[in-house]
Amino acid sequence: MFIIFLGPPAVGKGTQASRLVAHLSAHHLSTGDMLRQVRREPSELGERLAELMDAGKLVSDEVVLDVVKSRMDVIGLDANYLFDGFPRTIAQAEALDAILSASDLAVNHVIELVVPDQVLVDRVKKRAALESRADDTPETVAKRVDIYREQTEPLVAFYGSRGIVSKVDGVGTVDEVFDRLISVLETGS
Ligand code: ADP
Protein backbone atom coordinates (compact mmCIF):
# COMPACT_ATOMS: atom_id res chain seq x y z
CA MET A 1 0.00 0.00 0.00
CA PHE A 2 1.27 3.47 -0.95
CA ILE A 3 0.06 6.37 1.14
CA ILE A 4 1.05 9.98 0.60
CA PHE A 5 0.90 12.32 3.54
CA LEU A 6 0.56 15.97 2.52
CA GLY A 7 0.52 19.11 4.60
CA PRO A 8 2.28 22.44 5.04
CA PRO A 9 5.30 22.91 7.34
CA ALA A 10 4.48 22.60 11.03
CA VAL A 11 1.10 20.99 10.40
CA GLY A 12 2.17 18.08 12.63
CA LYS A 13 2.94 15.61 9.88
CA GLY A 14 6.19 14.34 11.37
CA THR A 15 4.63 13.45 14.73
CA GLN A 16 1.65 11.75 13.14
CA ALA A 17 3.76 10.00 10.51
CA SER A 18 5.86 8.26 13.18
CA ARG A 19 2.72 6.95 14.85
CA LEU A 20 1.08 5.97 11.59
CA VAL A 21 4.01 3.90 10.34
CA ALA A 22 4.04 1.97 13.61
CA HIS A 23 0.30 1.37 13.37
CA LEU A 24 0.39 0.39 9.69
CA SER A 25 3.72 -1.47 9.75
CA ALA A 26 4.79 0.83 6.95
CA HIS A 27 8.11 2.27 5.84
CA HIS A 28 8.39 5.96 6.57
CA LEU A 29 9.88 7.73 3.56
CA SER A 30 10.50 11.26 4.78
CA THR A 31 12.42 13.11 2.08
CA GLY A 32 13.17 15.87 4.60
CA ASP A 33 14.93 13.32 6.84
CA MET A 34 16.67 11.64 3.93
CA LEU A 35 17.93 14.95 2.53
CA ARG A 36 19.09 16.10 5.99
CA GLN A 37 21.16 12.92 6.12
CA VAL A 38 22.72 13.66 2.72
CA ARG A 39 23.52 17.25 3.67
CA ARG A 40 25.43 16.09 6.73
CA GLU A 41 27.92 14.32 4.47
CA PRO A 42 30.91 16.46 3.55
CA SER A 43 30.35 16.66 -0.20
CA GLU A 44 29.51 19.22 -2.84
CA LEU A 45 25.97 17.90 -2.97
CA GLY A 46 25.70 18.18 0.80
CA GLU A 47 26.74 21.82 0.64
CA ARG A 48 24.28 22.57 -2.13
CA LEU A 49 21.46 20.95 -0.19
CA ALA A 50 22.34 22.88 2.95
CA GLU A 51 22.10 26.15 1.05
CA LEU A 52 18.72 25.35 -0.50
CA MET A 53 17.16 23.84 2.59
CA ASP A 54 18.27 26.62 4.92
CA ALA A 55 16.71 29.13 2.54
CA GLY A 56 13.43 27.19 2.63
CA LYS A 57 13.72 26.37 -1.08
CA LEU A 58 13.00 23.05 -2.72
CA VAL A 59 15.76 20.65 -3.61
CA SER A 60 15.76 19.69 -7.30
CA ASP A 61 13.39 16.97 -8.42
CA GLU A 62 16.36 15.05 -9.79
CA VAL A 63 18.16 14.82 -6.44
CA VAL A 64 14.96 14.03 -4.54
CA LEU A 65 14.00 11.30 -6.98
CA ASP A 66 17.47 9.76 -6.79
CA VAL A 67 17.20 9.52 -3.03
CA VAL A 68 13.65 8.16 -3.10
CA LYS A 69 14.30 5.61 -5.83
CA SER A 70 17.36 4.18 -4.16
CA ARG A 71 15.42 3.77 -0.94
CA MET A 72 12.52 2.09 -2.75
CA ASP A 73 14.98 -0.24 -4.48
CA VAL A 74 16.22 -1.40 -1.10
CA ILE A 75 12.76 -1.81 0.44
CA GLY A 76 11.10 -3.31 -2.63
CA LEU A 77 7.57 -2.59 -3.76
CA ASP A 78 5.93 -5.38 -1.84
CA ALA A 79 5.64 -3.27 1.31
CA ASN A 80 3.59 -0.52 2.88
CA TYR A 81 4.88 2.99 2.32
CA LEU A 82 4.07 6.27 3.95
CA PHE A 83 5.52 9.09 1.88
CA ASP A 84 6.07 12.17 4.00
CA GLY A 85 7.21 15.36 2.27
CA PHE A 86 7.14 13.62 -1.10
CA PRO A 87 5.95 14.20 -3.77
CA ARG A 88 6.18 17.96 -3.42
CA THR A 89 5.81 18.89 -7.10
CA ILE A 90 3.71 17.59 -9.97
CA ALA A 91 6.92 16.36 -11.65
CA GLN A 92 7.73 14.27 -8.57
CA ALA A 93 4.17 12.90 -8.51
CA GLU A 94 4.45 11.90 -12.16
CA ALA A 95 7.78 10.22 -11.51
CA LEU A 96 6.28 8.26 -8.61
CA ASP A 97 3.38 7.21 -10.85
CA ALA A 98 5.88 5.97 -13.41
CA ILE A 99 7.80 3.91 -10.83
CA LEU A 100 4.62 2.34 -9.51
CA SER A 101 2.80 1.77 -12.78
CA ALA A 102 5.83 -0.08 -14.19
CA SER A 103 4.90 -2.75 -11.64
CA ASP A 104 1.14 -2.38 -12.12
CA LEU A 105 0.88 -0.49 -8.84
CA ALA A 106 -0.55 2.91 -7.95
CA VAL A 107 -0.85 5.37 -5.08
CA ASN A 108 -3.68 4.10 -2.88
CA HIS A 109 -4.45 7.02 -0.64
CA VAL A 110 -3.48 10.67 -0.21
CA ILE A 111 -4.11 12.33 3.11
CA GLU A 112 -3.94 16.08 3.43
CA LEU A 113 -3.56 17.34 6.98
CA VAL A 114 -5.03 20.83 7.24
CA VAL A 115 -4.88 23.56 9.87
CA PRO A 116 -5.58 27.30 9.64
CA ASP A 117 -2.53 29.45 8.77
CA GLN A 118 -2.52 31.19 12.17
CA VAL A 119 -2.15 27.84 13.92
CA LEU A 120 0.84 27.08 11.70
CA VAL A 121 2.53 30.35 12.60
CA ASP A 122 2.02 29.74 16.34
CA ARG A 123 3.34 26.19 16.10
CA VAL A 124 6.43 27.30 14.21
CA LYS A 125 7.25 29.86 16.89
CA LYS A 126 7.03 27.15 19.52
CA ARG A 127 9.04 24.66 17.49
CA ALA A 128 11.78 27.22 16.75
CA ALA A 129 12.11 27.78 20.49
CA LEU A 130 12.43 24.05 21.21
CA GLU A 131 14.54 22.76 18.36
CA SER A 132 17.32 24.30 16.39
CA ARG A 133 16.48 23.45 12.81
CA ALA A 134 18.26 26.01 10.64
CA ASP A 135 15.21 26.24 8.38
CA ASP A 136 12.76 27.01 11.19
CA THR A 137 13.13 30.77 11.32
CA PRO A 138 9.87 32.68 10.76
CA GLU A 139 11.14 33.92 7.36
CA THR A 140 12.08 30.52 5.97
CA VAL A 141 8.92 28.94 7.30
CA ALA A 142 6.85 31.62 5.56
CA LYS A 143 8.81 30.84 2.40
CA ARG A 144 8.17 27.10 2.83
CA VAL A 145 4.46 27.72 3.32
CA ASP A 146 4.37 29.83 0.12
CA ILE A 147 6.17 27.12 -1.82
CA TYR A 148 3.78 24.55 -0.39
CA ARG A 149 0.77 26.54 -1.60
CA GLU A 150 2.30 27.11 -5.05
CA GLN A 151 3.94 23.80 -5.83
CA THR A 152 2.59 21.12 -3.54
CA GLU A 153 -1.07 21.98 -3.00
CA PRO A 154 -1.78 21.41 -6.73
CA LEU A 155 -1.19 17.74 -5.94
CA VAL A 156 -4.55 17.69 -4.16
CA ALA A 157 -6.25 18.30 -7.51
CA PHE A 158 -3.80 15.98 -9.31
CA TYR A 159 -4.78 13.04 -7.09
CA GLY A 160 -8.26 14.36 -6.36
CA SER A 161 -9.47 13.46 -9.83
CA ARG A 162 -8.75 9.82 -8.91
CA GLY A 163 -10.94 10.08 -5.83
CA ILE A 164 -8.16 9.05 -3.45
CA VAL A 165 -7.68 12.24 -1.41
CA SER A 166 -8.95 12.70 2.16
CA LYS A 167 -8.64 15.95 4.08
CA VAL A 168 -8.07 15.55 7.79
CA ASP A 169 -8.41 18.31 10.38
CA GLY A 170 -5.05 18.76 12.11
CA VAL A 171 -6.31 20.88 14.99
CA GLY A 172 -6.57 19.04 18.29
CA THR A 173 -4.40 16.88 20.51
CA VAL A 174 -1.94 14.43 18.96
CA ASP A 175 -4.29 11.58 19.93
CA GLU A 176 -7.36 13.24 18.47
CA VAL A 177 -5.65 13.89 15.14
CA PHE A 178 -4.22 10.36 15.09
CA ASP A 179 -7.69 8.86 15.65
CA ARG A 180 -9.03 10.90 12.73
CA LEU A 181 -6.22 9.68 10.50
CA ILE A 182 -6.77 6.05 11.40
CA SER A 183 -10.48 6.36 10.86
CA VAL A 184 -9.94 7.86 7.39
CA LEU A 185 -7.47 5.13 6.47
CA GLU A 186 -9.56 2.29 7.83
CA THR A 187 -13.04 3.35 6.86
CA GLY A 188 -12.40 6.02 4.26
CA SER A 189 -14.30 8.66 6.26
P1 ADP B 1 8.73 20.66 6.31
O1 ADP B 1 8.76 20.82 7.79
O2 ADP B 1 8.83 21.97 5.56
O3 ADP B 1 7.62 19.79 5.81
P2 ADP B 1 10.72 18.65 5.50
O4 ADP B 1 11.48 18.09 6.64
O5 ADP B 1 9.75 17.78 4.79
O6 ADP B 1 10.10 20.03 5.97
O7 ADP B 1 11.76 19.20 4.39
C1 ADP B 1 12.78 20.12 4.72
C2 ADP B 1 13.39 20.69 3.45
O8 ADP B 1 13.92 19.63 2.65
C3 ADP B 1 12.41 21.41 2.51
O9 ADP B 1 12.20 22.75 2.87
C4 ADP B 1 13.15 21.27 1.17
O10 ADP B 1 14.22 22.16 1.09
C5 ADP B 1 13.72 19.87 1.26
N1 ADP B 1 12.79 18.85 0.72
C6 ADP B 1 12.21 17.84 1.43
N2 ADP B 1 11.45 17.06 0.63
C7 ADP B 1 11.55 17.58 -0.61
C8 ADP B 1 10.99 17.25 -1.88
N3 ADP B 1 10.16 16.20 -2.01
N4 ADP B 1 11.30 18.03 -2.93
C9 ADP B 1 12.13 19.08 -2.82
N5 ADP B 1 12.69 19.45 -1.67
C10 ADP B 1 12.42 18.72 -0.56
Coordinates of C-alpha atoms and ligand atoms in Angstrom, one line a residue:
M1 CA 0.0 0.0 0.0
F2 CA 1.3 3.5 -0.9
I3 CA 0.1 6.4 1.1
I4 CA 1.1 10.0 0.6
F5 CA 0.9 12.3 3.5
L6 CA 0.6 16.0 2.5
G7 CA 0.5 19.1 4.6
P8 CA 2.3 22.4 5.0
P9 CA 5.3 22.9 7.3
A10 CA 4.5 22.6 11.0
V11 CA 1.1 21.0 10.4
G12 CA 2.2 18.1 12.6
K13 CA 2.9 15.6 9.9
G14 CA 6.2 14.3 11.4
T15 CA 4.6 13.5 14.7
Q16 CA 1.7 11.7 13.1
A17 CA 3.8 10.0 10.5
S18 CA 5.9 8.3 13.2
R19 CA 2.7 6.9 14.9
L20 CA 1.1 6.0 11.6
V21 CA 4.0 3.9 10.3
A22 CA 4.0 2.0 13.6
H23 CA 0.3 1.4 13.4
L24 CA 0.4 0.4 9.7
S25 CA 3.7 -1.5 9.8
A26 CA 4.8 0.8 7.0
H27 CA 8.1 2.3 5.8
H28 CA 8.4 6.0 6.6
L29 CA 9.9 7.7 3.6
S30 CA 10.5 11.3 4.8
T31 CA 12.4 13.1 2.1
G32 CA 13.2 15.9 4.6
D33 CA 14.9 13.3 6.8
M34 CA 16.7 11.6 3.9
L35 CA 17.9 15.0 2.5
R36 CA 19.1 16.1 6.0
Q37 CA 21.2 12.9 6.1
V38 CA 22.7 13.7 2.7
R39 CA 23.5 17.2 3.7
R40 CA 25.4 16.1 6.7
E41 CA 27.9 14.3 4.5
P42 CA 30.9 16.5 3.5
S43 CA 30.3 16.7 -0.2
E44 CA 29.5 19.2 -2.8
L45 CA 26.0 17.9 -3.0
G46 CA 25.7 18.2 0.8
E47 CA 26.7 21.8 0.6
R48 CA 24.3 22.6 -2.1
L49 CA 21.5 20.9 -0.2
A50 CA 22.3 22.9 2.9
E51 CA 22.1 26.1 1.0
L52 CA 18.7 25.4 -0.5
M53 CA 17.2 23.8 2.6
D54 CA 18.3 26.6 4.9
A55 CA 16.7 29.1 2.5
G56 CA 13.4 27.2 2.6
K57 CA 13.7 26.4 -1.1
L58 CA 13.0 23.1 -2.7
V59 CA 15.8 20.7 -3.6
S60 CA 15.8 19.7 -7.3
D61 CA 13.4 17.0 -8.4
E62 CA 16.4 15.1 -9.8
V63 CA 18.2 14.8 -6.4
V64 CA 15.0 14.0 -4.5
L65 CA 14.0 11.3 -7.0
D66 CA 17.5 9.8 -6.8
V67 CA 17.2 9.5 -3.0
V68 CA 13.6 8.2 -3.1
K69 CA 14.3 5.6 -5.8
S70 CA 17.4 4.2 -4.2
R71 CA 15.4 3.8 -0.9
M72 CA 12.5 2.1 -2.8
D73 CA 15.0 -0.2 -4.5
V74 CA 16.2 -1.4 -1.1
I75 CA 12.8 -1.8 0.4
G76 CA 11.1 -3.3 -2.6
L77 CA 7.6 -2.6 -3.8
D78 CA 5.9 -5.4 -1.8
A79 CA 5.6 -3.3 1.3
N80 CA 3.6 -0.5 2.9
Y81 CA 4.9 3.0 2.3
L82 CA 4.1 6.3 4.0
F83 CA 5.5 9.1 1.9
D84 CA 6.1 12.2 4.0
G85 CA 7.2 15.4 2.3
F86 CA 7.1 13.6 -1.1
P87 CA 6.0 14.2 -3.8
R88 CA 6.2 18.0 -3.4
T89 CA 5.8 18.9 -7.1
I90 CA 3.7 17.6 -10.0
A91 CA 6.9 16.4 -11.7
Q92 CA 7.7 14.3 -8.6
A93 CA 4.2 12.9 -8.5
E94 CA 4.4 11.9 -12.2
A95 CA 7.8 10.2 -11.5
L96 CA 6.3 8.3 -8.6
D97 CA 3.4 7.2 -10.8
A98 CA 5.9 6.0 -13.4
I99 CA 7.8 3.9 -10.8
L100 CA 4.6 2.3 -9.5
S101 CA 2.8 1.8 -12.8
A102 CA 5.8 -0.1 -14.2
S103 CA 4.9 -2.8 -11.6
D104 CA 1.1 -2.4 -12.1
L105 CA 0.9 -0.5 -8.8
A106 CA -0.5 2.9 -8.0
V107 CA -0.8 5.4 -5.1
N108 CA -3.7 4.1 -2.9
H109 CA -4.4 7.0 -0.6
V110 CA -3.5 10.7 -0.2
I111 CA -4.1 12.3 3.1
E112 CA -3.9 16.1 3.4
L113 CA -3.6 17.3 7.0
V114 CA -5.0 20.8 7.2
V115 CA -4.9 23.6 9.9
P116 CA -5.6 27.3 9.6
D117 CA -2.5 29.5 8.8
Q118 CA -2.5 31.2 12.2
V119 CA -2.1 27.8 13.9
L120 CA 0.8 27.1 11.7
V121 CA 2.5 30.3 12.6
D122 CA 2.0 29.7 16.3
R123 CA 3.3 26.2 16.1
V124 CA 6.4 27.3 14.2
K125 CA 7.2 29.9 16.9
K126 CA 7.0 27.1 19.5
R127 CA 9.0 24.7 17.5
A128 CA 11.8 27.2 16.8
A129 CA 12.1 27.8 20.5
L130 CA 12.4 24.1 21.2
E131 CA 14.5 22.8 18.4
S132 CA 17.3 24.3 16.4
R133 CA 16.5 23.5 12.8
A134 CA 18.3 26.0 10.6
D135 CA 15.2 26.2 8.4
D136 CA 12.8 27.0 11.2
T137 CA 13.1 30.8 11.3
P138 CA 9.9 32.7 10.8
E139 CA 11.1 33.9 7.4
T140 CA 12.1 30.5 6.0
V141 CA 8.9 28.9 7.3
A142 CA 6.9 31.6 5.6
K143 CA 8.8 30.8 2.4
R144 CA 8.2 27.1 2.8
V145 CA 4.5 27.7 3.3
D146 CA 4.4 29.8 0.1
I147 CA 6.2 27.1 -1.8
Y148 CA 3.8 24.5 -0.4
R149 CA 0.8 26.5 -1.6
E150 CA 2.3 27.1 -5.0
Q151 CA 3.9 23.8 -5.8
T152 CA 2.6 21.1 -3.5
E153 CA -1.1 22.0 -3.0
P154 CA -1.8 21.4 -6.7
L155 CA -1.2 17.7 -5.9
V156 CA -4.5 17.7 -4.2
A157 CA -6.2 18.3 -7.5
F158 CA -3.8 16.0 -9.3
Y159 CA -4.8 13.0 -7.1
G160 CA -8.3 14.4 -6.4
S161 CA -9.5 13.5 -9.8
R162 CA -8.7 9.8 -8.9
G163 CA -10.9 10.1 -5.8
I164 CA -8.2 9.0 -3.4
V165 CA -7.7 12.2 -1.4
S166 CA -8.9 12.7 2.2
K167 CA -8.6 15.9 4.1
V168 CA -8.1 15.6 7.8
D169 CA -8.4 18.3 10.4
G170 CA -5.0 18.8 12.1
V171 CA -6.3 20.9 15.0
G172 CA -6.6 19.0 18.3
T173 CA -4.4 16.9 20.5
V174 CA -1.9 14.4 19.0
D175 CA -4.3 11.6 19.9
E176 CA -7.4 13.2 18.5
V177 CA -5.6 13.9 15.1
F178 CA -4.2 10.4 15.1
D179 CA -7.7 8.9 15.6
R180 CA -9.0 10.9 12.7
L181 CA -6.2 9.7 10.5
I182 CA -6.8 6.0 11.4
S183 CA -10.5 6.4 10.9
V184 CA -9.9 7.9 7.4
L185 CA -7.5 5.1 6.5
E186 CA -9.6 2.3 7.8
T187 CA -13.0 3.3 6.9
G188 CA -12.4 6.0 4.3
S189 CA -14.3 8.7 6.3
Ligands
ADP1 P1 8.7 20.7 6.3 O1 8.8 20.8 7.8 O2 8.8 22.0 5.6 O3 7.6 19.8 5.8 P2 10.7 18.7 5.5 O4 11.5 18.1 6.6 O5 9.7 17.8 4.8 O6 10.1 20.0 6.0 O7 11.8 19.2 4.4 C1 12.8 20.1 4.7 C2 13.4 20.7 3.4 O8 13.9 19.6 2.6 C3 12.4 21.4 2.5 O9 12.2 22.7 2.9 C4 13.2 21.3 1.2 O10 14.2 22.2 1.1 C5 13.7 19.9 1.3 N1 12.8 18.8 0.7 C6 12.2 17.8 1.4 N2 11.4 17.1 0.6 C7 11.5 17.6 -0.6 C8 11.0 17.2 -1.9 N3 10.2 16.2 -2.0 N4 11.3 18.0 -2.9 C9 12.1 19.1 -2.8 N5 12.7 19.5 -1.7 C10 12.4 18.7 -0.6

